[in-house]
Coordinates of C-alpha atoms in Angstrom, one line a residue:
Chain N
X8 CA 13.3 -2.9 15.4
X9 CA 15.2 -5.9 14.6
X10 CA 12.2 -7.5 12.5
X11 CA 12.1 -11.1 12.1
X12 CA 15.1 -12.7 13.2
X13 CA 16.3 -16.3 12.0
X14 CA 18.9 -18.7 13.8
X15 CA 20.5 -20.7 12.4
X16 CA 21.5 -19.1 8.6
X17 CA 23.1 -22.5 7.4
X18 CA 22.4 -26.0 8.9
X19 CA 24.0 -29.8 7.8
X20 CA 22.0 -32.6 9.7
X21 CA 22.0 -35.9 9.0
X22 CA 18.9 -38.7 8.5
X23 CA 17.3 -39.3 11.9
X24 CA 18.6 -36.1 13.6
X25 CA 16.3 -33.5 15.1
X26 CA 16.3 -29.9 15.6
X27 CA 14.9 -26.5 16.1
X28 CA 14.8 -23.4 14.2
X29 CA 14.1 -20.6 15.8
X30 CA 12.4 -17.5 15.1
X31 CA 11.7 -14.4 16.4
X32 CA 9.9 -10.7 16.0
X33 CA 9.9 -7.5 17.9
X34 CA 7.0 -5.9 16.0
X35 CA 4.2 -7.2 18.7
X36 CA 2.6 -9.0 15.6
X37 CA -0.2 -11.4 16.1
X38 CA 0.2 -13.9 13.4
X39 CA 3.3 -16.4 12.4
X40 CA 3.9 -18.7 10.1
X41 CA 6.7 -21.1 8.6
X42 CA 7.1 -21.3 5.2
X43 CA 9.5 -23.6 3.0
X44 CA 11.0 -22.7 -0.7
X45 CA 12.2 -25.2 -2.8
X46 CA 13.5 -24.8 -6.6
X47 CA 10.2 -24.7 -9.0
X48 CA 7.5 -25.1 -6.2
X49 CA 7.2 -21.8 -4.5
X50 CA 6.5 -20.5 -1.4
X51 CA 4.5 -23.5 1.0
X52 CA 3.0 -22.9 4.3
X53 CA 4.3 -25.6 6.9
X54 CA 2.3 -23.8 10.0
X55 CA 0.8 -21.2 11.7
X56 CA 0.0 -19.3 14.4
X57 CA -2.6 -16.2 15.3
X58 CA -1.6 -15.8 18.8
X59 CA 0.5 -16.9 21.7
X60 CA -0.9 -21.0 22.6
X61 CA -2.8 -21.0 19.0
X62 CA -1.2 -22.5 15.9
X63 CA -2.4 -25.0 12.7
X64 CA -1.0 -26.4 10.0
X65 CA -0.5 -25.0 7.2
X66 CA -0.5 -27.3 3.5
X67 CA 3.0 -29.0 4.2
X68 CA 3.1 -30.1 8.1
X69 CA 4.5 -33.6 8.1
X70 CA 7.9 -34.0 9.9
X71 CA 7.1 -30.4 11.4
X72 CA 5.7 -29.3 15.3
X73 CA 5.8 -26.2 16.1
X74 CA 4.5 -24.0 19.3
X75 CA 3.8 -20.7 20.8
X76 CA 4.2 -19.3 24.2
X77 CA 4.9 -16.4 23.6
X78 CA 4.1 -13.6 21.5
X79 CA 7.8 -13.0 20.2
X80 CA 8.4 -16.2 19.4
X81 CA 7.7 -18.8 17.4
X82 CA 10.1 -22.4 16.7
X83 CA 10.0 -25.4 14.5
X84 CA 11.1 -28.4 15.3
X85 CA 12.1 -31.2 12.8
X86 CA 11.8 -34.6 14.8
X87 CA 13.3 -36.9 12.5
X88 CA 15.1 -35.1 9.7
X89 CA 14.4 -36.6 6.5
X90 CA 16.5 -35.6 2.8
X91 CA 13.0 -34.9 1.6
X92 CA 13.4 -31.6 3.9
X93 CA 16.3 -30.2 2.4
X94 CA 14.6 -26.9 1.8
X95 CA 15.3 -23.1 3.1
X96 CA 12.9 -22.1 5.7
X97 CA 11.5 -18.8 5.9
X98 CA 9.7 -17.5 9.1
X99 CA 7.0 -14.6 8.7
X100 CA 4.7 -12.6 11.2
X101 CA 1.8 -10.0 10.0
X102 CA -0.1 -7.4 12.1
X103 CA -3.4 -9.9 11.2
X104 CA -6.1 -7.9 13.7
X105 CA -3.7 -7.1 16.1
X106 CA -4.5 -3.4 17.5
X107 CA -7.4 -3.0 15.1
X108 CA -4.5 -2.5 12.4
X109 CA -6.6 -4.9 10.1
X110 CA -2.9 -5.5 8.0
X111 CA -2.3 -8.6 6.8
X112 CA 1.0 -7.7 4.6
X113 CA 3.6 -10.5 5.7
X114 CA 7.3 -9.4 6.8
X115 CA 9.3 -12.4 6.1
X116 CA 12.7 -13.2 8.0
X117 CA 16.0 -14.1 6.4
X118 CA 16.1 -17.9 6.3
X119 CA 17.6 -20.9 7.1
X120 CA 19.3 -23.0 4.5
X121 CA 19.3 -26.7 5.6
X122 CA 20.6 -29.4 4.0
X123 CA 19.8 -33.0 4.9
X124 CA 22.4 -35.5 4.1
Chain K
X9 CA -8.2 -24.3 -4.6
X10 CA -6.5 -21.2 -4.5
X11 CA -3.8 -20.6 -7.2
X12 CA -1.6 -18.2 -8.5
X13 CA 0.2 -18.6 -12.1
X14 CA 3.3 -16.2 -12.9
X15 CA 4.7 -15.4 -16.0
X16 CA 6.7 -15.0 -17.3
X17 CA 9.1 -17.7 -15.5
X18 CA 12.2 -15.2 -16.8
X19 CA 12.5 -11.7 -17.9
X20 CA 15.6 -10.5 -19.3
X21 CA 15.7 -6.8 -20.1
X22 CA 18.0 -3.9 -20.9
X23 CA 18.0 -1.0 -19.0
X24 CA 15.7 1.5 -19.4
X25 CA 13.6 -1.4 -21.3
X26 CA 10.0 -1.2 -19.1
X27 CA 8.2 -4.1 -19.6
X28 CA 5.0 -6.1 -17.3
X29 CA 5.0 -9.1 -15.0
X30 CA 1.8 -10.9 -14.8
X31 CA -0.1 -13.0 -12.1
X32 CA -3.3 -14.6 -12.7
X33 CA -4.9 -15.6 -9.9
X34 CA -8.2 -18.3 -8.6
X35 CA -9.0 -17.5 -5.4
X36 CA -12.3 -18.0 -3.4
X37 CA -12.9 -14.0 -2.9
X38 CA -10.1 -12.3 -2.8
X39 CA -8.8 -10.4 0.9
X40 CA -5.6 -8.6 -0.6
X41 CA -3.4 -9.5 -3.2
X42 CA 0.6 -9.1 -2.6
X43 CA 3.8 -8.4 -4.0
X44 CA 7.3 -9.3 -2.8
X45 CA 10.8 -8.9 -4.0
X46 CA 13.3 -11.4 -3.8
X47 CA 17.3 -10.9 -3.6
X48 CA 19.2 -14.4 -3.8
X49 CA 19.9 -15.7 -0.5
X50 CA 17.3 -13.2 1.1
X51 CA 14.2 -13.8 2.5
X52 CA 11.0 -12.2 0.7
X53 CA 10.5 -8.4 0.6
X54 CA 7.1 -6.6 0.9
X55 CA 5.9 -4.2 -2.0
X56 CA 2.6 -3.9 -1.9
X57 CA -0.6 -5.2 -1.4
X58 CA -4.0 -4.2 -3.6
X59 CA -7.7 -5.0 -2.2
X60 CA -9.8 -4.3 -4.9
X61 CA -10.2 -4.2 -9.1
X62 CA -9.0 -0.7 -10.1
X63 CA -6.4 -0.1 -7.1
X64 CA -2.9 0.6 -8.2
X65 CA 0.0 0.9 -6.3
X66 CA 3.6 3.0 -6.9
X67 CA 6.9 2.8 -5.3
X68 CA 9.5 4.4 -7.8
X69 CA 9.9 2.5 -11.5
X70 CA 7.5 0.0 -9.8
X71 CA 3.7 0.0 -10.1
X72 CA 1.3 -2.7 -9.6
X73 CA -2.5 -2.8 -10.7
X74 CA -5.1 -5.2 -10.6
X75 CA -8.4 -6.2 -11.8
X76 CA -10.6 -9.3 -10.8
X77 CA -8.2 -12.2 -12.6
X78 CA -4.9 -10.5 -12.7
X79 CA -2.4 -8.7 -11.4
X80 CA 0.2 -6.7 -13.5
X81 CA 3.4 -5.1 -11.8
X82 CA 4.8 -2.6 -14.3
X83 CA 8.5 -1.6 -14.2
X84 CA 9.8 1.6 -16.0
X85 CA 12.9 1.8 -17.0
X86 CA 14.4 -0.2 -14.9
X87 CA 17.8 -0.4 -13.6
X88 CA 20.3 -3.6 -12.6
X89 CA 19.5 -3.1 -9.7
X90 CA 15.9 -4.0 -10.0
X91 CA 17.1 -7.7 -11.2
X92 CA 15.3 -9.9 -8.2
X93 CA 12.5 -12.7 -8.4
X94 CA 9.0 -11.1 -8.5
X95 CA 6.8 -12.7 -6.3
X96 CA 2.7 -12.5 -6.0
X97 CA 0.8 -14.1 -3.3
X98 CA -3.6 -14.3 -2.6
X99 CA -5.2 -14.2 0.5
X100 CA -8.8 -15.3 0.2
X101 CA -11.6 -14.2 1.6
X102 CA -12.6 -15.5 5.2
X103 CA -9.1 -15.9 5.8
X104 CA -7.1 -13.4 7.9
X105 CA -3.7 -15.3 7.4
X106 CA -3.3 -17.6 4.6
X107 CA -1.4 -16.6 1.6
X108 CA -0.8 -18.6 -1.7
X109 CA 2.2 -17.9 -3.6
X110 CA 2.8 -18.4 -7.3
X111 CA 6.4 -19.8 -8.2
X112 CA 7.7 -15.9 -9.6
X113 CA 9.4 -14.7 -12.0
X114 CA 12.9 -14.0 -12.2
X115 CA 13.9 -10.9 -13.4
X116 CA 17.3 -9.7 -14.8
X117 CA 18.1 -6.4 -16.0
X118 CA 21.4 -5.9 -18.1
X119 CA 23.4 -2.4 -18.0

C-alpha cells in the first residue's frame, strides 16, 4: 500500500490564483480530513469527510471547498489564494467505523508546502 | 473547548539521558488519546493511541501512559535518532473523527 499520497510537494501561487491539492489513500478508509500546520499554532482541521458525498468543516474552512466522490479520494481547492494561506497542508484518512474496525488512529500523508506570494 | 497543552516546548538531551514529555489535556470525555512523531519536512507519524486512565503503551525506548488529565510519553535512553517533534492529539467523546492537537514539543537528542 501506497498510503496517503500528496501532489503537489512544493507550490508558489500568487494573490488571486486558485488551485487544487490532491489527495489520495489506498487503505479503503472511511474518514478524511485536511489539516494545515503553521509555526507555533499546531495542527488545525480545515475539513472533513466520513464517506464518499459527506464532508464538513472543520475549525479553519474559509478560503477552502473540498469534495468527495469517491472513496480514494479526497481534494482541496483554494479559490482565491490569499498570503494568509501560506501554510503546509497535511491530508489524513482513519479506518473511523469502516468494517466494524472501530479505529480512529489517523495516518497522515506527506504534505504540501505552499507559499503564497 | 477541547485543548491540549505540551510541554515542554524543547527538550534537549544527551544520549542515553531518559527523560518525560507531557500533555495535559481538556476534553469533553475523552475517545482516545494519540501520539505522533514528527521528522522535519514529513508529515505526522502514528505511535500510539490510549483509551483509558491506567493504559500504557510500548514501542522500543518509547512508552506512553495516561491518566484522566495527562498524558506522559517516556523515552529511555534515547538515541539521535529519536530527535523529532512529539506530537499529542484528543478525540472527544461523541466524536468518531475530530482530533485536537497540542503545538508539540521538539525534541533533540545530542550523541
Amino acid at each position: 500500500n501506497a498510503g496517503v499520497t500528496q501532489t503537489p510537494k512544493f507550490q508558489v501561487l500568487k494573490t488571486g490564483q486558485s488551485m487544487t491539492l490532491q489527495c489520495a489513500q489506498d487503505m479503503n478508509h472511511e474518514y478524511m480530513s485536511w489539516y494545515r500546520q503553521d509555526p507555533g499554532m499546531g495542527l488545525r482541521l480545515i475539513h472533513y469527510s466520513v464517506g464518499a458525498g459527506i464532508t464538513d468543516q472543520g475549525e479553519v474552512p474559509n478560503g477552502y471547498n473540498v469534495s468527495r466522490s469517491t472513496t480514494e479520494d479526497f481534494p482541496l481547492r483554494l479559490l482565491s489564494a490569499a498570503p494568509s494561506q501560506t501554510s503546509v497542508y497535511f491530508c489524513a484518512s482513519s479506518w473511523g467505523l469502516a468494517g466494524g474496525r472501530r479505529s480512529y488512529e489517523q495516518y497522515f500523508g506527506p504534505g504540501t508546502r505552499l507559499t503564497v506570494t | 473547548e477541547d485543548q491540549v497543552t505540551q510541554s515542554p516546548e524543547a527538550l534537549r538531551l544527551q544520549e542515553g539521558e531518559s527523560s518525560s514529555l507531557n500533555c495535559s489535556y481538556t476534553v469533553s470525555g475523552l475517545r482516545g488519546l494519540f501520539w505522533y512523531r514528527q521528522d522535519p519536512g514529513k508529515g505526522p507519524e502514528f505511535l500510539f493511541t490510549l483509551y483509558s486512565a491506567g493504559e500504557e503503551k510500548e514501542k522500543e525506548r518509547l512508552k506512553a501512559t495516561l491518566t484522566k488529565k495527562e498524558s506522559f510519553l517516556h523515552i529511555t535512553a534515547p538515541k539521535p535518532e529519536d530527535s523529532a517533534t512529539y506530537l499529542c492529539a484528543v478525540q472527544p467523546g461523541g466524536s468518531n473523527y475530530k482530533l485536537t492537537f497540542g503545538k508539540g514539543t521538539l525534541l533533540t537528542v545530542n550523541p
